[in-house]
XYZ file of C-alpha atoms in Angstrom:
374
model
C 149.466 98.821 127.081
C 147.235 96.572 130.136
C 149.022 97.753 132.856
C 147.390 97.914 135.959
C 145.452 100.278 138.014
C 144.927 101.439 141.361
C 142.274 103.318 143.582
C 139.792 100.700 143.709
C 139.994 100.597 147.250
C 140.369 103.799 148.155
C 136.671 104.904 147.714
C 134.778 106.658 145.487
C 131.733 106.177 143.112
C 131.532 102.530 141.878
C 131.342 102.440 138.305
C 128.438 99.623 138.384
C 126.400 102.007 139.982
C 127.062 104.806 138.333
C 126.663 102.834 134.753
C 122.785 101.629 136.211
C 122.298 105.739 137.304
C 122.886 106.685 133.998
C 121.095 104.613 132.244
C 118.162 104.878 134.564
C 118.614 108.545 133.019
C 116.217 110.201 130.836
C 114.288 108.214 128.510
C 116.019 105.403 127.485
C 114.107 102.099 127.238
C 113.806 99.102 124.760
C 116.147 97.774 122.778
C 117.966 101.602 122.809
C 118.385 100.955 126.051
C 119.877 97.440 126.410
C 121.894 98.098 123.515
C 124.128 100.541 125.644
C 123.929 99.131 128.680
C 125.667 95.833 127.026
C 128.494 98.401 125.654
C 128.581 99.691 129.236
C 129.367 96.322 130.739
C 131.780 94.707 128.348
C 133.498 97.933 129.047
C 133.452 97.937 132.853
C 134.881 94.559 132.862
C 137.734 95.169 130.971
C 138.781 97.619 133.071
C 137.594 95.995 136.541
C 140.334 93.357 135.231
C 142.504 96.136 135.366
C 141.485 96.953 138.823
C 139.471 99.782 138.194
C 136.253 99.636 139.966
C 135.300 103.425 140.682
C 134.757 106.276 138.215
C 137.239 108.332 139.836
C 140.112 105.773 138.573
C 138.698 106.085 134.994
C 142.017 108.034 133.646
C 143.376 107.997 129.871
C 145.891 105.328 130.448
C 142.223 102.916 131.276
C 140.656 104.204 128.005
C 143.931 104.082 125.805
C 143.224 100.106 127.008
C 140.085 100.052 126.116
C 140.827 101.847 122.411
C 143.252 99.355 121.958
C 141.157 96.455 122.641
C 138.137 97.977 119.577
C 141.564 98.720 117.307
C 142.755 94.477 118.230
C 138.509 93.176 117.610
C 138.744 95.336 114.500
C 141.497 93.609 113.565
C 140.221 90.619 114.216
C 138.580 91.336 111.472
C 139.646 91.338 108.516
C 141.003 87.930 109.716
C 137.429 85.061 108.521
C 139.527 82.512 110.676
C 139.231 84.737 114.267
C 135.379 85.672 115.692
C 134.477 88.798 117.891
C 135.789 90.505 115.227
C 133.664 94.621 114.575
C 134.139 96.725 112.147
C 135.891 100.575 112.762
C 132.498 102.278 112.902
C 130.628 99.661 115.170
C 134.232 99.778 117.426
C 133.720 104.203 117.287
C 130.285 103.383 118.291
C 130.993 101.598 121.124
C 133.932 104.529 122.085
C 131.239 106.943 121.796
C 129.018 105.398 124.010
C 131.231 104.928 126.410
C 132.002 108.453 126.121
C 129.025 110.160 126.276
C 128.937 108.112 129.959
C 131.834 109.982 130.833
C 130.733 113.646 129.491
C 127.675 112.235 132.366
C 129.953 111.764 134.805
C 131.839 114.984 133.989
C 128.818 116.915 134.028
C 127.799 115.524 137.167
C 131.395 116.133 138.725
C 132.582 112.685 139.231
C 135.291 113.110 136.712
C 137.166 116.538 136.143
C 137.272 115.681 132.338
C 135.961 113.329 129.657
C 139.837 111.131 130.003
C 137.720 109.820 126.085
C 138.275 112.949 124.354
C 141.834 112.307 125.189
C 144.018 113.028 121.754
C 146.290 110.705 122.746
C 143.509 107.937 123.368
C 141.619 108.475 120.265
C 144.891 107.926 118.750
C 144.733 104.752 119.567
C 141.368 103.970 117.697
C 141.168 103.288 114.205
C 140.374 105.862 111.610
C 136.633 107.050 112.127
C 134.928 105.451 108.653
C 134.562 108.641 106.205
C 130.837 106.944 105.994
C 128.703 109.082 108.056
C 125.008 106.563 108.301
C 123.153 109.562 108.251
C 124.505 111.111 105.392
C 123.450 107.757 103.183
C 120.099 108.497 101.006
C 117.292 106.662 103.531
C 113.691 107.089 101.589
C 111.870 109.652 103.875
C 108.214 109.537 104.216
C 107.411 112.986 102.081
C 110.277 111.217 99.276
C 108.309 107.750 99.196
C 104.413 109.325 99.536
C 105.549 111.515 96.413
C 107.098 108.735 94.693
C 103.484 106.140 95.299
C 101.120 109.464 94.462
C 102.597 109.670 91.289
C 103.523 105.921 90.131
C 99.485 105.589 91.510
C 98.654 108.651 89.304
C 100.413 106.785 86.218
C 98.867 103.747 86.694
C 95.630 104.751 86.941
C 95.728 106.969 83.782
C 96.900 104.053 81.633
C 94.337 101.689 83.600
C 91.770 104.018 82.390
C 93.218 104.820 78.926
C 93.593 100.901 77.899
C 92.471 98.824 80.348
C 94.199 95.877 81.113
C 96.053 95.988 77.498
C 99.991 95.326 77.690
C 100.045 99.145 76.417
C 99.146 99.215 80.210
C 102.070 97.450 81.085
C 105.043 99.599 81.890
C 103.011 101.872 84.335
C 101.205 99.573 86.111
C 104.808 97.236 86.370
C 106.378 100.598 87.347
C 104.041 101.295 90.361
C 104.148 97.528 91.412
C 108.410 98.221 91.953
C 107.568 101.632 93.872
C 105.683 99.745 96.158
C 107.713 96.689 96.595
C 110.970 98.497 97.329
C 108.752 101.339 99.001
C 107.112 98.863 101.965
C 109.391 95.561 101.815
C 113.255 96.267 102.542
C 114.560 94.298 99.764
C 117.389 94.558 97.658
C 117.247 95.544 93.836
C 119.625 92.311 93.062
C 116.782 90.050 95.148
C 113.848 91.131 93.421
C 115.451 92.420 89.919
C 117.855 90.364 87.414
C 121.538 90.606 87.530
C 123.412 90.222 84.643
C 126.329 89.630 86.572
C 124.994 86.838 88.010
C 123.341 84.210 86.666
C 121.455 82.579 89.506
C 119.940 85.585 90.028
C 116.747 86.012 87.448
C 114.427 88.023 89.494
C 111.367 87.834 91.603
C 108.858 85.066 90.019
C 105.137 84.997 90.591
C 105.335 81.881 92.087
C 107.552 82.763 94.642
C 104.951 85.302 96.258
C 101.768 83.954 97.955
C 99.992 87.407 98.628
C 97.298 85.639 100.912
C 100.025 85.146 103.686
C 101.951 87.723 102.949
C 105.045 86.242 102.201
C 107.329 86.256 99.496
C 111.189 84.078 98.733
C 113.872 86.156 97.519
C 117.560 85.063 97.134
C 119.490 86.472 99.454
C 122.303 87.976 100.049
C 123.618 84.503 102.277
C 123.678 83.147 98.862
C 120.291 81.126 99.545
C 116.159 81.254 98.795
C 115.038 83.243 102.193
C 111.402 84.175 103.390
C 110.516 87.842 103.898
C 107.317 89.160 104.413
C 104.946 91.170 101.723
C 103.040 94.268 103.706
C 100.052 94.892 102.967
C 100.406 97.641 101.060
C 102.123 96.136 98.291
C 99.116 93.474 97.353
C 96.663 95.497 95.506
C 99.759 96.900 93.115
C 101.085 93.505 92.514
C 97.398 91.953 91.826
C 96.554 94.720 89.582
C 99.952 93.797 87.569
C 99.320 90.209 87.474
C 95.863 91.249 85.507
C 97.610 93.240 83.237
C 100.892 91.547 82.652
C 98.630 87.808 81.798
C 101.488 85.533 83.000
C 101.684 82.447 80.468
C 102.993 80.530 84.007
C 103.799 81.163 87.372
C 107.706 80.737 86.379
C 107.512 84.380 84.611
C 109.199 87.040 86.571
C 107.164 89.488 88.860
C 108.627 92.768 87.009
C 109.080 91.673 83.324
C 111.271 93.565 81.152
C 109.914 96.072 78.083
C 113.303 96.441 76.825
C 112.688 94.862 72.860
C 115.993 93.385 72.353
C 115.830 91.652 75.506
C 113.087 89.934 74.922
C 113.697 89.322 71.262
C 116.861 86.894 72.456
C 114.423 84.935 74.202
C 112.788 83.985 71.394
C 113.670 81.962 68.322
C 114.711 83.513 65.446
C 111.714 83.666 62.899
C 109.424 85.458 65.358
C 111.577 88.359 65.269
C 109.872 91.827 64.617
C 106.870 90.178 64.052
C 104.270 93.219 62.676
C 101.244 91.522 64.052
C 102.368 90.706 67.962
C 104.141 92.350 70.734
C 107.522 90.123 71.607
C 105.837 89.999 74.827
C 102.703 88.112 73.386
C 104.740 86.080 71.237
C 106.150 84.582 74.724
C 103.133 84.322 75.732
C 102.180 82.241 72.580
C 104.911 79.835 73.249
C 104.877 79.696 76.186
C 108.779 81.332 76.316
C 109.851 82.861 80.135
C 110.221 86.713 79.266
C 114.030 88.177 81.061
C 113.495 90.217 84.053
C 114.081 93.877 84.392
C 117.790 93.860 85.628
C 119.043 95.861 88.522
C 120.504 98.631 86.249
C 116.929 99.159 84.286
C 115.181 99.225 87.517
C 117.368 102.109 88.833
C 116.562 103.779 85.288
C 113.063 103.559 85.897
C 113.606 105.030 89.264
C 115.619 108.020 88.051
C 112.442 108.687 84.837
C 110.017 108.707 88.231
C 111.736 110.957 89.658
C 112.159 113.097 86.925
C 109.052 112.949 86.017
C 107.602 113.624 89.206
C 109.572 115.933 89.620
C 111.083 114.507 93.276
C 114.305 116.522 94.116
C 116.549 114.249 96.656
C 119.815 113.946 97.037
C 121.877 112.107 95.337
C 119.827 112.442 92.334
C 116.870 109.975 92.444
C 115.573 107.633 94.965
C 117.767 104.870 95.137
C 116.821 100.834 95.470
C 119.040 100.546 98.617
C 117.832 103.895 100.276
C 114.531 102.381 99.771
C 115.863 99.703 101.752
C 117.609 102.261 104.719
C 114.111 104.064 104.779
C 112.244 101.050 105.716
C 114.789 99.691 108.308
C 114.710 103.504 109.550
C 111.475 103.616 110.477
C 111.296 99.943 112.133
C 114.602 100.992 114.107
C 112.819 103.900 114.952
C 109.537 102.342 116.180
C 109.966 99.168 117.027
C 113.861 99.131 117.767
C 116.681 97.949 116.360
C 115.451 93.714 116.611
C 112.299 94.138 114.492
C 114.510 96.567 111.591
C 117.062 93.775 111.874
C 114.771 90.475 111.138
C 113.075 92.844 108.244
C 116.393 93.451 106.586
C 117.509 90.374 107.289
C 120.955 90.571 108.851
C 122.852 87.839 109.894
C 124.811 90.167 112.365
C 123.240 92.365 114.994
C 126.051 94.752 114.537
C 124.839 95.111 110.666
C 122.288 96.876 111.431
C 123.698 99.325 114.678
C 126.540 100.228 112.172
C 123.464 101.630 109.713
C 121.123 103.254 111.808
C 124.036 104.400 114.301
C 123.022 108.230 113.581
C 119.593 107.431 115.351
C 121.700 105.930 118.289
C 123.760 109.180 118.649
C 120.849 111.787 118.298
C 119.072 109.671 120.980
C 122.235 109.796 123.288
C 122.570 113.674 122.607
C 118.303 114.177 123.662
C 119.245 112.264 126.410
C 122.242 114.138 127.335
C 119.910 117.569 127.324
C 116.848 116.707 128.674
C 119.177 114.756 131.952
C 120.887 118.798 132.242
C 117.906 120.351 130.805
C 116.760 119.537 134.722
C 118.797 120.995 136.700
């Protein structure tokens, strides 16, 4: 449906100028405004190719053309040989932003109705994803603080009772794990061992540079990637290293306490020693113990949430919820670009999709503010 629309020469409100007015209204600023401007500019250029240059000539056919264009980009995303594809969630984000602009135009009586809301127009779009970013688990500040206060208390009690003895290791390890997840935005599989991928052996002490605030992880890209290690994490990691007393820097940061897994890496004659723990034998024999697995990490968080009486949707605080929580904090405070860098998303669209609920909420605030002042 690539029909050409008439009406650009009959007078009316110029699209470019009206978009500019919309962007300047309310409290739009920073990266949010920049993203919105890019979406509307792309939409305007497509309309102008069909002769639509004024807001009054934007009708349901023009919007159906745009919806079909978005659907073609979604279909292109399924073909690895075609560039420029987008996900259904991104298509709907673009469409919803354009619809918000048209709603603004309707309220200012540039339009008598919002053509984007016509059923025949929306029928040209891909199915709206059922996954709503606002319904995914994000560690809130309250959840994060409740968990960290609980692990702080457990670790302090263990140190008070056992000093730097191995008996204090599990609470101290759990504390460090909670802090790393809560503040770094890493994926669980980037710091814990995966039973499905032999390359993912868990974060090693040699991967950390606490003084510089950096660490190296095996990322989703299948490459080793540098990422940040904020100062909130430094003390828990230093305390963990003192208690663990790793025999070498190749030891995992988060060692498993699962006895069968530890005994599996020891020579047969050292199994079930009554005089030494399996971890102590690993240390004395120069054997590297296995890291806590991703399943084990989830079990740790389940136990911590239950013991700390932390009641959250989904049953417990999940590792990926921590990652989303870090990104959300940065997205709100520093913008999408900062969140993208910290989360190491290769494509900005991924960040936009993850936090589309924030953009939608900000848009609602902007529109409300515009009309509250009338």
